[in-house]
Coordinates of C-alpha atoms in Angstrom, one line a residue:
Chain A
M1 CA 188.1 134.6 136.2
R2 CA 185.2 133.9 138.6
Y3 CA 185.9 132.7 142.1
N4 CA 183.6 130.4 143.8
V5 CA 183.7 132.4 147.0
V6 CA 180.5 133.2 148.8
L7 CA 180.5 136.8 149.6
E8 CA 178.2 138.0 152.3
I9 CA 175.6 140.2 150.7
F10 CA 174.8 143.5 152.4
E11 CA 171.8 145.6 152.1
G12 CA 173.8 148.7 151.4
P13 CA 176.9 150.6 152.5
L14 CA 175.5 151.3 156.0
D15 CA 174.9 147.6 156.4
L16 CA 178.4 146.8 155.3
L17 CA 179.9 149.4 157.7
L18 CA 177.9 148.0 160.6
H19 CA 179.3 144.6 159.8
L20 CA 182.8 145.9 159.7
I21 CA 182.3 147.7 163.0
D22 CA 180.9 144.5 164.6
K23 CA 183.7 142.4 163.2
N24 CA 186.4 144.7 164.5
E25 CA 184.6 145.0 167.8
V26 CA 185.0 148.7 167.9
D27 CA 182.8 151.4 169.4
I28 CA 180.3 152.8 166.9
R29 CA 180.9 156.3 168.3
D30 CA 184.6 156.1 167.9
I31 CA 185.2 154.4 164.6
P32 CA 188.9 153.8 163.7
I33 CA 188.2 155.5 160.3
S34 CA 191.3 154.5 158.4
K35 CA 191.1 150.9 159.4
I36 CA 187.4 150.6 158.5
T37 CA 187.9 152.6 155.3
E38 CA 190.6 150.2 154.3
Q39 CA 188.4 147.2 154.9
Y40 CA 185.5 148.8 153.2
L41 CA 187.5 149.4 150.0
E42 CA 188.9 145.8 150.2
Y43 CA 185.3 144.6 150.2
L44 CA 184.5 146.6 147.2
E45 CA 187.5 145.1 145.5
K46 CA 186.3 141.6 146.3
M47 CA 182.9 142.5 144.8
K48 CA 184.6 143.7 141.6
D49 CA 186.6 140.4 141.4
L50 CA 183.4 138.5 141.7
D51 CA 181.8 140.6 138.9
L52 CA 179.2 141.9 141.3
E53 CA 177.7 145.2 140.3
I54 CA 178.8 147.9 142.7
T55 CA 176.0 150.4 143.0
S56 CA 176.6 154.1 143.2
E57 CA 175.6 154.1 146.9
F58 CA 178.6 152.0 147.7
L59 CA 180.9 154.2 145.7
L60 CA 179.5 157.3 147.3
M61 CA 180.1 155.9 150.8
A62 CA 183.7 155.1 149.8
A63 CA 184.1 158.8 148.8
T64 CA 182.6 159.9 152.1
L65 CA 184.9 157.6 154.1
L66 CA 188.0 158.9 152.3
E67 CA 186.8 162.5 152.9
I68 CA 186.4 161.8 156.6
K69 CA 189.7 160.1 156.8
S70 CA 191.5 163.1 155.2
K71 CA 189.7 165.5 157.6
M72 CA 190.8 163.5 160.6
L73 CA 194.4 163.7 159.4
L74 CA 194.3 167.5 159.3
P75 CA 196.0 169.0 162.4
K76 CA 193.4 170.4 164.7
K77 CA 192.9 174.0 164.2
K78 CA 193.5 176.2 167.2
D79 CA 191.8 179.5 167.1
E80 CA 194.6 181.1 168.9
G81 CA 193.4 184.6 168.3
K82 CA 190.1 184.0 170.0
Q83 CA 189.6 183.4 173.7
L84 CA 186.5 181.4 173.1
E85 CA 187.0 177.7 172.9
I86 CA 185.2 176.5 169.8
E87 CA 184.4 172.9 170.0
E88 CA 185.7 170.9 167.1
V89 CA 183.1 169.0 165.2
D90 CA 184.1 165.4 164.8
P91 CA 184.1 164.7 161.0
R92 CA 182.6 161.3 161.8
E93 CA 179.6 162.7 163.5
D94 CA 177.1 162.6 160.6
L95 CA 178.1 159.2 159.6
V96 CA 177.8 157.9 163.2
K97 CA 174.3 159.3 163.5
K98 CA 173.3 157.6 160.3
L99 CA 174.7 154.3 161.4
I100 CA 173.0 154.4 164.7
D101 CA 169.7 155.3 163.2
Y102 CA 170.0 152.6 160.6
K103 CA 171.0 150.1 163.2
R104 CA 167.8 150.7 165.2
F105 CA 165.7 149.8 162.3
K106 CA 167.8 146.9 161.3
E107 CA 167.3 145.5 164.8
A108 CA 163.6 146.2 164.7
A109 CA 163.4 144.4 161.3
I110 CA 164.8 141.3 163.0
K111 CA 162.2 141.4 165.7
L112 CA 159.5 141.9 163.1
K113 CA 160.8 138.9 161.2
E114 CA 160.4 136.7 164.4
R115 CA 156.8 137.9 164.7
E116 CA 156.2 137.1 161.1
E117 CA 157.6 133.7 161.5
L118 CA 155.4 133.0 164.5
Q119 CA 152.3 134.3 162.7
R120 CA 153.0 132.2 159.6
K121 CA 152.4 129.2 161.8
L122 CA 148.8 130.1 162.3
F123 CA 146.1 128.5 160.0
F124 CA 142.8 130.1 159.2
K125 CA 139.8 128.8 157.4
P126 CA 137.9 129.9 154.4
R127 CA 134.5 131.5 154.8
E128 CA 131.5 129.1 154.9
E129 CA 129.1 128.8 152.0
I130 CA 125.7 130.0 153.0
D131 CA 122.4 129.3 151.4
L132 CA 121.6 133.0 151.7
D133 CA 124.5 133.9 149.5
I134 CA 122.4 134.6 146.4
R135 CA 125.5 134.4 144.3
N136 CA 125.1 130.6 144.6
E137 CA 121.9 130.7 142.6
N138 CA 121.5 128.6 139.5
L139 CA 124.1 128.7 136.9
E140 CA 122.9 130.2 133.7
L141 CA 125.4 129.9 130.9
E142 CA 123.3 131.3 128.0
N143 CA 124.8 134.7 127.9
V144 CA 128.2 133.9 129.3
K145 CA 131.1 134.0 126.9
I146 CA 134.6 132.8 127.3
E147 CA 135.8 136.4 127.6
D148 CA 133.5 136.8 130.6
L149 CA 135.1 133.8 132.2
F150 CA 138.5 135.3 131.5
K151 CA 137.5 138.6 133.1
I152 CA 136.1 136.9 136.1
F153 CA 139.4 135.0 136.6
C154 CA 141.4 138.2 136.2
N155 CA 139.3 139.9 138.8
I156 CA 139.8 137.0 141.3
M157 CA 143.5 137.1 140.7
K158 CA 143.6 140.8 141.2
R159 CA 141.7 140.5 144.4
N160 CA 144.3 138.1 145.6
N161 CA 147.8 138.6 146.7
I162 CA 150.9 137.9 144.9
E163 CA 151.4 134.3 146.0
T164 CA 148.6 133.0 143.9
R165 CA 149.6 135.0 140.9
K166 CA 153.1 133.7 141.1
I167 CA 151.8 130.3 140.0
N168 CA 151.1 131.8 136.6
I169 CA 154.3 133.5 135.9
H170 CA 156.9 131.2 137.3
E171 CA 158.0 130.3 133.9
I172 CA 158.7 133.9 132.9
K173 CA 162.3 134.5 133.5
R174 CA 163.8 137.8 134.0
D175 CA 166.8 138.7 131.9
E176 CA 169.7 139.1 134.1
I177 CA 172.2 141.5 132.6
S178 CA 174.3 144.0 134.4
I179 CA 175.3 147.4 133.0
E180 CA 178.9 146.2 132.9
E181 CA 178.1 143.1 130.9
S182 CA 176.0 145.1 128.6
M183 CA 178.8 147.6 128.1
K184 CA 181.2 144.8 127.2
R185 CA 178.7 143.4 124.8
I186 CA 178.3 146.7 123.0
E187 CA 182.1 147.2 122.7
K188 CA 182.4 143.8 121.3
I189 CA 179.8 144.5 118.6
L190 CA 181.4 147.8 117.8
N191 CA 184.8 146.1 117.4
E192 CA 183.3 143.8 114.8
K193 CA 181.2 146.4 112.9
K194 CA 182.2 150.0 112.7
T195 CA 178.7 151.4 113.1
V196 CA 175.5 150.0 114.5
T197 CA 172.1 151.6 115.0
F198 CA 170.5 151.6 118.4
S199 CA 167.8 149.2 117.3
E200 CA 170.3 146.7 116.1
L201 CA 171.5 146.2 119.7
F202 CA 168.5 144.1 120.5
D203 CA 165.8 142.0 118.8
K204 CA 162.1 141.9 118.9
N205 CA 162.1 139.6 121.9
S206 CA 164.3 141.7 124.1
S207 CA 162.7 142.5 127.4
R208 CA 162.1 146.0 128.6
I209 CA 164.8 145.6 131.3
Y210 CA 167.3 144.5 128.7
I211 CA 166.5 147.5 126.6
V212 CA 166.8 149.8 129.5
V213 CA 170.1 148.3 130.6
T214 CA 171.4 148.6 127.1
F215 CA 170.4 152.3 127.0
L216 CA 172.0 153.0 130.3
S217 CA 175.2 151.3 129.3
L218 CA 175.3 153.5 126.1
L219 CA 175.0 156.5 128.3
E220 CA 177.9 155.2 130.4
L221 CA 180.0 154.5 127.4
M222 CA 179.4 158.0 126.1
R223 CA 180.4 159.4 129.4
L224 CA 183.6 157.5 129.3
K225 CA 184.1 158.8 125.8
V226 CA 184.3 155.3 124.4
I227 CA 181.6 155.8 121.8
A228 CA 180.0 158.5 119.8
I229 CA 176.4 158.8 119.0
K230 CA 174.8 160.5 116.0
Q231 CA 171.2 161.0 115.1
E232 CA 170.5 162.6 111.7
K233 CA 167.1 163.8 112.4
N234 CA 164.5 163.7 115.2
F235 CA 163.2 160.1 115.7
G236 CA 165.6 159.0 113.1
N237 CA 168.1 156.1 113.5
I238 CA 170.7 156.6 116.2
Y239 CA 174.1 155.6 114.9
I240 CA 176.7 154.4 117.4
T241 CA 180.5 154.4 116.6
L242 CA 183.6 153.7 118.5
K243 CA 185.7 156.7 119.4
C244 CA 189.4 156.3 119.0
Chain B
M1 CA 151.1 113.5 175.1
D2 CA 148.2 114.1 177.4
K3 CA 144.6 113.8 176.4
R4 CA 143.9 117.5 176.7
E5 CA 146.7 118.2 174.1
I6 CA 145.4 115.5 171.8
K7 CA 141.9 117.1 171.9
S8 CA 143.4 120.4 171.2
I9 CA 145.2 119.1 168.1
I10 CA 142.1 117.3 166.9
E11 CA 140.1 120.6 167.2
A12 CA 142.8 122.4 165.2
L13 CA 142.9 119.8 162.5
L14 CA 139.1 119.8 162.1
F15 CA 139.1 123.6 162.1
T16 CA 141.7 124.0 159.3
W17 CA 140.6 121.1 157.2
G18 CA 137.0 122.3 157.1
D19 CA 135.8 119.2 155.2
P20 CA 135.1 115.8 156.7
L21 CA 138.3 114.3 158.0
S22 CA 138.6 110.5 158.5
L23 CA 139.4 108.8 161.7
K24 CA 142.2 107.1 159.9
D25 CA 143.8 110.4 158.9
I26 CA 143.3 111.9 162.4
S27 CA 144.9 108.9 164.2
S28 CA 147.8 108.6 161.8
I29 CA 148.7 112.3 162.0
I30 CA 148.7 112.2 165.8
G31 CA 150.2 108.8 166.0
I32 CA 147.6 107.1 168.2
S33 CA 145.4 104.1 167.5
K34 CA 142.1 104.5 165.7
E35 CA 140.3 103.2 168.8
D36 CA 141.9 105.8 171.0
A37 CA 141.1 108.5 168.5
Y38 CA 137.5 107.3 168.3
N39 CA 137.1 107.5 172.1
I40 CA 138.7 110.9 172.4
I41 CA 136.6 112.4 169.6
N42 CA 133.4 111.0 171.3
D43 CA 134.5 112.7 174.5
M44 CA 135.0 115.9 172.6
I45 CA 131.5 115.7 171.0
E46 CA 130.0 115.5 174.4
E47 CA 132.1 118.3 175.8
F48 CA 131.3 120.6 172.9
N49 CA 127.6 120.0 173.6
Y50 CA 127.9 120.2 177.4
N51 CA 129.7 123.6 177.1
R52 CA 127.2 124.9 174.6
R53 CA 130.0 125.7 172.3
G54 CA 129.4 127.7 169.1
V55 CA 130.5 124.8 167.0
Q56 CA 129.8 121.1 167.1
I57 CA 131.6 118.0 165.8
V58 CA 129.3 116.2 163.3
Q59 CA 130.1 112.6 162.4
F60 CA 129.1 110.6 159.4
N61 CA 130.5 107.2 158.7
D62 CA 134.0 107.4 160.0
K63 CA 134.5 111.0 159.2
Y64 CA 134.2 114.1 161.4
Q65 CA 133.7 117.8 160.6
L66 CA 133.2 121.0 162.5
S67 CA 130.0 122.9 161.9
T68 CA 127.8 125.6 163.5
R69 CA 124.7 124.6 165.3
P70 CA 121.3 124.7 163.6
E71 CA 119.8 126.9 166.3
H72 CA 122.3 129.7 165.5
H73 CA 121.2 129.8 161.8
E74 CA 119.2 132.9 162.3
W75 CA 122.2 134.8 163.7
I76 CA 124.6 133.6 161.1
S77 CA 122.4 134.5 158.3
K78 CA 122.7 138.1 159.4
L79 CA 126.3 138.0 158.4
Y80 CA 125.3 137.8 154.8
T81 CA 123.6 140.9 153.4
P82 CA 122.2 139.7 150.1
K83 CA 124.0 141.3 147.2
T84 CA 121.6 142.4 144.5
S85 CA 124.0 144.0 142.1
K86 CA 123.8 142.2 138.7
G87 CA 127.5 142.8 137.9
L88 CA 128.7 140.3 140.4
S89 CA 129.8 137.0 139.0
N90 CA 128.3 134.1 140.8
A91 CA 130.2 131.5 142.9
A92 CA 129.9 128.8 140.2
L93 CA 131.4 131.0 137.5
E94 CA 134.2 132.1 139.6
T95 CA 135.0 128.5 140.5
L96 CA 134.8 127.5 136.9
S97 CA 137.2 130.2 135.7
I98 CA 139.7 129.1 138.3
I99 CA 139.5 125.5 137.3
A100 CA 139.8 126.4 133.6
Y101 CA 143.0 128.3 134.1
K102 CA 144.6 126.3 136.9
Q103 CA 143.6 122.7 136.2
P104 CA 144.3 120.2 137.6
I105 CA 143.4 121.8 140.9
T106 CA 142.0 120.7 144.3
K107 CA 139.1 122.1 146.1
T108 CA 141.4 123.4 148.9
E109 CA 143.4 125.3 146.3
I110 CA 140.3 126.8 144.8
E111 CA 139.1 127.8 148.2
A112 CA 142.4 129.4 149.0
I113 CA 142.1 131.5 145.9
R114 CA 138.4 132.5 146.4
G115 CA 138.6 132.8 150.2
V116 CA 135.2 131.0 150.4
K117 CA 134.2 127.4 150.5
C118 CA 133.2 126.0 147.1
D119 CA 131.3 122.7 147.7
K120 CA 128.0 123.9 146.3
A121 CA 129.6 125.6 143.3
L122 CA 131.6 122.4 142.6
N123 CA 128.4 120.3 142.7
T124 CA 126.6 122.6 140.3
L125 CA 129.5 122.4 137.9
L126 CA 129.8 118.7 138.2
D127 CA 126.0 118.4 137.7
K128 CA 126.2 120.4 134.5
K129 CA 129.2 118.3 133.4
L130 CA 131.4 121.3 132.9
I131 CA 134.1 119.9 135.2
K132 CA 135.1 116.4 136.2
E133 CA 137.5 114.6 138.5
V134 CA 140.8 114.1 136.7
G135 CA 142.8 112.4 139.4
R136 CA 143.8 112.4 143.0
L137 CA 146.7 113.9 144.9
E138 CA 148.8 111.3 146.8
K139 CA 148.6 112.9 150.2
T140 CA 146.4 113.0 153.3
G141 CA 142.8 112.7 152.4
R142 CA 143.7 112.0 148.7
P143 CA 142.1 115.2 147.5
I144 CA 140.3 115.2 144.2
L145 CA 141.8 117.1 141.3
Y146 CA 139.4 118.9 139.0
G147 CA 139.6 119.8 135.4
T148 CA 137.3 121.0 132.6
T149 CA 135.3 118.7 130.3
D150 CA 134.6 118.5 126.6
E151 CA 131.2 119.9 127.5
F152 CA 133.0 123.0 128.8
L153 CA 134.8 123.5 125.5
L154 CA 131.6 123.0 123.6
Q155 CA 129.7 125.4 125.8
F156 CA 132.2 128.1 125.3
G157 CA 133.0 127.4 121.7
L158 CA 136.6 126.4 122.2
K159 CA 138.4 123.9 120.1
S160 CA 140.8 123.0 122.9
I161 CA 141.8 124.3 126.3
D162 CA 144.8 126.1 124.7
E163 CA 142.3 128.5 123.1
L164 CA 141.5 130.1 126.5
P165 CA 142.2 133.8 126.4
E166 CA 145.8 134.3 127.4
L167 CA 146.6 135.6 130.8
K168 CA 149.5 137.6 129.3
D169 CA 147.8 141.0 129.8
L170 CA 147.3 140.3 133.5
T171 CA 150.8 139.0 134.2
E172 CA 152.4 141.9 132.3
I173 CA 150.7 144.3 134.7
D174 CA 151.7 142.3 137.7
L175 CA 155.2 141.3 136.7
E176 CA 156.5 144.7 137.3
N177 CA 156.1 144.3 141.0
I178 CA 157.5 140.9 141.4
E179 CA 160.9 140.5 142.8
Chain C
M1 CA 120.0 136.2 176.3
D2 CA 122.5 134.9 178.7
K3 CA 126.2 135.4 178.4
R4 CA 126.9 131.8 177.7
E5 CA 124.6 131.9 174.7
I6 CA 126.2 135.2 173.4
K7 CA 129.6 133.6 173.5
S8 CA 128.3 130.6 171.6
I9 CA 126.9 132.8 168.9
I10 CA 130.1 134.8 168.7
E11 CA 132.1 131.7 168.2
A12 CA 129.7 130.5 165.5
L13 CA 129.9 133.9 163.7
L14 CA 133.7 133.9 163.8
F15 CA 133.8 130.3 162.6
T16 CA 131.4 130.9 159.7
W17 CA 133.0 134.2 158.6
G18 CA 136.6 132.9 158.6
D19 CA 137.9 136.3 157.8
P20 CA 138.4 139.1 160.4
L21 CA 135.1 140.3 161.8
S22 CA 134.7 143.7 163.3
L23 CA 133.4 144.5 166.8
K24 CA 130.8 146.6 165.1
D25 CA 129.4 143.8 163.0
I26 CA 129.4 141.4 165.9
S27 CA 127.6 143.7 168.3
S28 CA 125.0 144.8 165.8
I29 CA 124.2 141.3 164.7
I30 CA 123.7 140.2 168.3
G31 CA 122.1 143.5 169.4
I32 CA 124.3 144.4 172.2
S33 CA 126.6 147.4 172.8
K34 CA 130.1 147.4 171.4
E35 CA 131.4 147.7 174.9
D36 CA 129.6 144.6 176.1
A37 CA 130.7 142.7 173.0
Y38 CA 134.3 143.8 173.7
N39 CA 134.2 142.6 177.2
I40 CA 132.6 139.3 176.3
I41 CA 135.1 138.6 173.6
N42 CA 138.0 139.4 175.9
D43 CA 136.5 136.8 178.3
M44 CA 136.4 134.4 175.5
I45 CA 140.0 134.9 174.5
E46 CA 141.0 134.1 178.1
E47 CA 138.7 131.0 178.3
F48 CA 140.0 129.7 175.0
N49 CA 143.6 130.0 176.3
Y50 CA 142.8 128.7 179.7
N51 CA 141.0 125.6 178.3
R52 CA 143.9 125.0 175.9
R53 CA 141.4 125.0 173.0
G54 CA 142.6 124.0 169.6
V55 CA 141.7 127.4 168.2
Q56 CA 142.3 130.9 169.5
I57 CA 140.8 134.3 168.9
V58 CA 143.2 136.7 167.4
Q59 CA 142.6 140.4 167.5
F60 CA 143.9 143.4 165.5
N61 CA 142.5 146.9 165.6
D62 CA 138.8 146.2 166.3
K63 CA 138.6 143.0 164.4
Y64 CA 138.6 139.4 165.5
Q65 CA 139.4 136.1 163.8
L66 CA 139.7 132.5 164.7
S67 CA 143.0 130.7 164.0
T68 CA 145.0 127.7 165.1
R69 CA 147.8 128.0 167.7
P70 CA 151.4 128.4 166.5
E71 CA 152.5 125.4 168.6
H72 CA 150.2 123.1 166.6
H73 CA 151.8 124.1 163.4
E74 CA 153.8 120.9 163.1
W75 CA 150.7 118.8 163.3
I76 CA 148.6 120.8 160.9
S77 CA 151.4 120.8 158.4
K78 CA 150.8 117.1 158.0
L79 CA 147.5 117.9 156.5
Y80 CA 148.8 120.5 154.1
T81 CA 151.8 120.9 152.0
P82 CA 153.5 123.7 153.9
K83 CA 152.9 127.2 152.6
T84 CA 155.3 127.8 149.9
S85 CA 155.4 131.6 150.1
K86 CA 158.7 132.8 151.2
G87 CA 159.1 135.3 154.0
L88 CA 160.0 138.9 153.2
S89 CA 163.6 139.7 152.0
N90 CA 165.8 141.6 154.4
A91 CA 165.5 144.7 152.2
A92 CA 161.7 144.5 152.4
L93 CA 161.7 143.9 156.2
E94 CA 164.1 146.8 156.8
T95 CA 161.9 149.1 154.7
L96 CA 158.8 147.8 156.4
S97 CA 160.2 148.4 159.9
I98 CA 161.1 152.0 159.0
I99 CA 157.6 152.6 157.6
A100 CA 156.0 151.0 160.6
Y101 CA 157.8 153.1 163.2
K102 CA 158.0 156.4 161.2
Q103 CA 154.7 156.5 159.3
P104 CA 153.7 158.5 157.4
I105 CA 157.0 158.6 155.6
T106 CA 158.2 159.3 152.1
K107 CA 160.5 157.2 149.9
T108 CA 163.3 159.7 150.1
E109 CA 163.2 159.6 153.9
I110 CA 163.3 155.8 154.0
E111 CA 166.2 155.8 151.5
A112 CA 168.1 158.4 153.7
I113 CA 167.8 156.0 156.6
R114 CA 168.7 152.8 154.8
G115 CA 171.3 154.4 152.6
V116 CA 170.1 152.6 149.5
K117 CA 167.3 152.8 147.0
C118 CA 164.0 151.2 148.1
D119 CA 161.8 151.0 145.0
K120 CA 161.9 147.3 144.7
A121 CA 161.2 146.8 148.4
L122 CA 158.4 149.3 148.3
N123 CA 156.8 147.6 145.3
T124 CA 156.9 144.2 147.1
L125 CA 155.3 145.7 150.2
L126 CA 152.6 147.4 148.2
D127 CA 152.0 144.3 146.3
K128 CA 151.6 142.2 149.5
K129 CA 149.3 144.9 150.8
L130 CA 151.5 145.4 153.9
I131 CA 151.8 149.2 153.2
K132 CA 149.7 151.7 151.3
E133 CA 149.8 155.3 150.2
V134 CA 148.3 157.3 153.1
G135 CA 148.6 160.8 151.5
R136 CA 150.9 163.2 149.8
L137 CA 153.3 165.7 151.1
E138 CA 152.5 169.3 150.1
K139 CA 155.7 170.1 148.5
T140 CA 157.4 169.9 145.1
G141 CA 156.7 166.7 143.4
R142 CA 154.0 166.0 146.0
P143 CA 155.8 162.8 147.2
I144 CA 153.8 159.9 148.4
L145 CA 153.5 159.2 152.1
Y146 CA 153.5 155.5 153.1
G147 CA 151.9 153.8 156.1
T148 CA 151.2 150.3 157.2
T149 CA 147.9 148.4 156.6
D150 CA 145.6 146.1 158.5
E151 CA 147.1 143.3 156.6
F152 CA 150.4 144.2 158.2
L153 CA 149.0 144.0 161.7
L154 CA 147.4 140.6 160.8
Q155 CA 150.5 139.1 159.3
F156 CA 152.7 140.2 162.1
G157 CA 150.3 139.4 164.9
L158 CA 149.9 142.9 166.2
K159 CA 146.7 144.1 167.8
S160 CA 147.4 147.6 166.8
I161 CA 150.4 149.7 165.7
D162 CA 151.1 150.6 169.4
E163 CA 152.0 147.0 169.9
L164 CA 155.2 147.3 167.8
P165 CA 158.2 146.1 169.7
E166 CA 159.9 149.1 171.2
L167 CA 162.7 150.6 169.2
K168 CA 165.9 150.1 171.1
D169 CA 166.5 153.0 173.5
L170 CA 169.4 154.9 172.2
T171 CA 169.8 157.0 175.4
E172 CA 171.9 154.1 176.5
I173 CA 174.4 154.8 173.8
D174 CA 174.2 158.4 175.0
L175 CA 174.5 160.1 171.7
E176 CA 173.3 163.6 171.2
N177 CA 171.0 164.8 168.5
I178 CA 169.4 161.6 167.7
E179 CA 165.8 162.4 167.5

């Protein structure tokens, strides 16, 4: 079931952590790690509920947080045998450094955005046409073919930035399919047919992204030992079957 | 709004517009009477001359445009080193290719793509009947929309405009980088 | 030639060219030293501001360009349909700010700071010509080093890279080992 809840989108795990730190009004240098970890994991759960793809970076951070949490729970070692006092390294130190470094650039990005917005309010003018510009000499069409016109246009568009090109391609839609969706699709196909070949999983019109996602989800399904893959000879058909 | 500010806005409007801008458009944008606008612009013309500014306001009929001064022609011409290489497409062909692929399109849009003014190129193309006016946009200045003609199809041996070489190759390259 | 006349010619050159024009081109066209040209243009920038002219001279690196003033944006928008291009995404802005402050920098270093992959953001920035490859690191894989472009300065209204807003001083936070 899908919820119609707007979940704030974060740029990555660091961004999410900064948000949690802000929300809890805690000191970045003294993060209450178990509280923040709990909220962090809650957020990932919400993402799951909403069918949002959770990237490996978010998962990796979850693991890091849990590791820090467990280290913090360990009783502090006392080197009783030694006279020298060894300063304990705070397990949070690396993370705090990363967060602070990231925060600086996040703030700088906001300042840059303000500048960009101001600058976008300026208007410039195109260059004037000048008689001396010999490119404006008479138009001779005798040796010009339609292909030349095409090339000229391509060159102009390449010379230009992306905004102008966008006009051409707005009708081209990107296939939006996540690895999870793709995995479900493959499982469904395999439940219907016992064996499929790799190429049967898409048709001629499938986009490159679609094919790549399909391939990645096959790898994932293999890793999870849901499917088995067989190839009889090099470059031969790849057969996919359900493992059970 | 004080007069100084109105003058400033008028200068900005003439600067960005580039083409002749009518008194009607100027006065309605700023929200003053045509008469007031007329008087203020006349003031500006005198000031520009008195201060020996690098640009002047030229008037014809009820339209105004910014331009450089004839006596600076010699200096300005030094900006353009004549390009002799044959490989370069000329302005008219560039303009024609843009119109062919993006029609209907206004002059301002073509200039935004080329980065250079296109009045002469458009006149050449209109003269040769390769392009024509196909309509007008319903906004300030009612800019003309250009499209290609039957003569264009004939000249390039096309049965219809759909026969233009597809842009697919180009978009495929660029698509990768589009968010 | 008197200073007034030189200013007039410079204005005419900037107006005609439309695009950024280098100090070198300006001084060589007029036949004065770069230093003189520099001083005169700085004078002009002040005069344009003092007289509340409708246009201003913007500078980045050693290039100059005429533009309208941000406060006139609202009026000029009435002439044009507003620019449709969207601003940069947060991901792209974050990546750009890291590159701006830490250039030259590799993708891996950027990703280490942001904690996420940056391929898409990098492609967008390359595509918009805000960053470019400035070299390669002499180590395994010879990773690309990225830096900002002139287009970046222009789009963000910076005269040079030294004009970037200062990164928040972290000594306040009093944390050791932050470089």
